[in-house]
Amino acid sequence: MSPTKPFILFFNPVRHAKSFYESLQDVAHTEVVTSKTRDEFFNDLGGKYKDISVIYRTSASGAVAGKFDEEFIQRLPASCKHICHNGAGYDQIDPSACAKRGITLTYAPDPVTEATADLAIWLLLGALRQLNPSLSSLRAGNFKKGIDFGHDPQGKVLGILGMGRIGRAIKKRSEPFGLITRYHNRRPLSEEEAAGAEYVSFEKLLAESDIISVNVPLNANTTHLIGAKEISKMKDGVVIVNTARGAIIDEAAMADGLESGKIGAVGIDVYEHEPEINEKLLKQDRALLVPHLGTHTTETLAKMETWAMENARRAVLGIELLSPVPEHANTKSQ
Ligand SMILES: O=CC(=O)O
């Protein structure tokens, strides 16, 4: 390795934005991690990774290293000053442990918006139309025998829980389908950002929505934000869509709600203990389930990789970062 170039350690190989990765070699030495377990990585930090300046990671990095929690962050060498996460949700990383160690955490919020909102609309319409049972019925040779009726979106109330970038993109996409959008956030948005969506309390959103789309980030305040009690307050036959993080909903309570008929259908991309899925939920025909595919397109993954690597490039050059996480927003450069 060149001693003069800062070392960016990639926790996952770049699969799409390969030319950007190549161009990074002008400013940094890059390597893809070879450690297979958390302990092996900690061991390697005393040797081949002792000089790392920046870590690039994705949501798949947990498979090698586990969570980037306080223990993990404290073990990093003093030379490590930035962690550049490729993704919008950074619940696997502890921002306050990073701050204590003088590490700035960046994320990649903008590039995930459109693809995640597209999938949310697909799940919403698919759940509303009860597409899941029809897929298996057709393949079992029963065509549409015994298939329940779906519902039309026109005139239904869509309650968006968390009207950030993705929530707003879902609202925009929902309009041509005639859905009436309401939202709940910690604070109401400006009129321009709300763009006609009515702000309602959490309780009102639960009680009056025909469809609830979950779009808040996962943190200590939002873990199990929706559990058995909240489900009991929802309309009978409510449809729930989750493209945010699984643990925001108590998965077992959601499966119970489907079983009792309280919940009409769900469209789910994210799970509480990925890749494990609650057995009862798996067995529910009215659960339209996909395996965390929100951003799983060639174009979006390339944009995300480029965004995260641009943060890493700026980090090694000591120039203003593209997107520090909100907790580190005042940290503009190295
Ligand atoms: O789940 C996807 C992301 O957080 O970007």
PDB file of N, CA and C and ligand atoms in Angstrom, residues 87-89 112 245 292 304, ligand 1:
ATOM      1  N   GLY A  87     -26.591   4.122   2.199  1.00  0.00           N
ATOM      2  CA  GLY A  87     -27.989   3.824   2.519  1.00  0.00           C
ATOM      3  C   GLY A  87     -28.592   4.995   3.267  1.00  0.00           C
ATOM      4  N   ALA A  88     -29.917   4.996   3.339  1.00  0.00           N
ATOM      5  CA  ALA A  88     -30.602   6.091   4.030  1.00  0.00           C
ATOM      6  C   ALA A  88     -30.771   5.781   5.515  1.00  0.00           C
ATOM      7  N   GLY A  89     -31.015   4.513   5.825  1.00  0.00           N
ATOM      8  CA  GLY A  89     -31.233   4.119   7.221  1.00  0.00           C
ATOM      9  C   GLY A  89     -29.900   3.714   7.830  1.00  0.00           C
ATOM     10  N   VAL A 112     -32.063   6.992  -2.539  1.00  0.00           N
ATOM     11  CA  VAL A 112     -32.970   5.852  -2.283  1.00  0.00           C
ATOM     12  C   VAL A 112     -34.443   6.216  -2.491  1.00  0.00           C
ATOM     13  N   ARG A 245     -38.316   0.237   8.230  1.00  0.00           N
ATOM     14  CA  ARG A 245     -37.550  -0.776   8.959  1.00  0.00           C
ATOM     15  C   ARG A 245     -38.542  -1.668   9.698  1.00  0.00           C
ATOM     16  N   HIS A 292     -36.733  -7.118   1.321  1.00  0.00           N
ATOM     17  CA  HIS A 292     -35.966  -5.857   1.414  1.00  0.00           C
ATOM     18  C   HIS A 292     -35.390  -5.440   0.043  1.00  0.00           C
ATOM     19  N   MET A 304     -26.515   5.070  -5.276  1.00  0.00           N
ATOM     20  CA  MET A 304     -26.184   5.012  -3.840  1.00  0.00           C
ATOM     21  C   MET A 304     -24.683   4.812  -3.628  1.00  0.00           C
TER      22      MET A 304
HETATM   23  O1  LIG B   1     -32.945   0.121   3.332  1.00  0.00           O
HETATM   24  C1  LIG B   1     -32.355   0.870   2.624  1.00  0.00           C
HETATM   25  C2  LIG B   1     -31.660   2.050   3.075  1.00  0.00           C
HETATM   26  O2  LIG B   1     -31.624   2.310   4.285  1.00  0.00           O
HETATM   27  O3  LIG B   1     -31.112   2.764   2.239  1.00  0.00           O
END
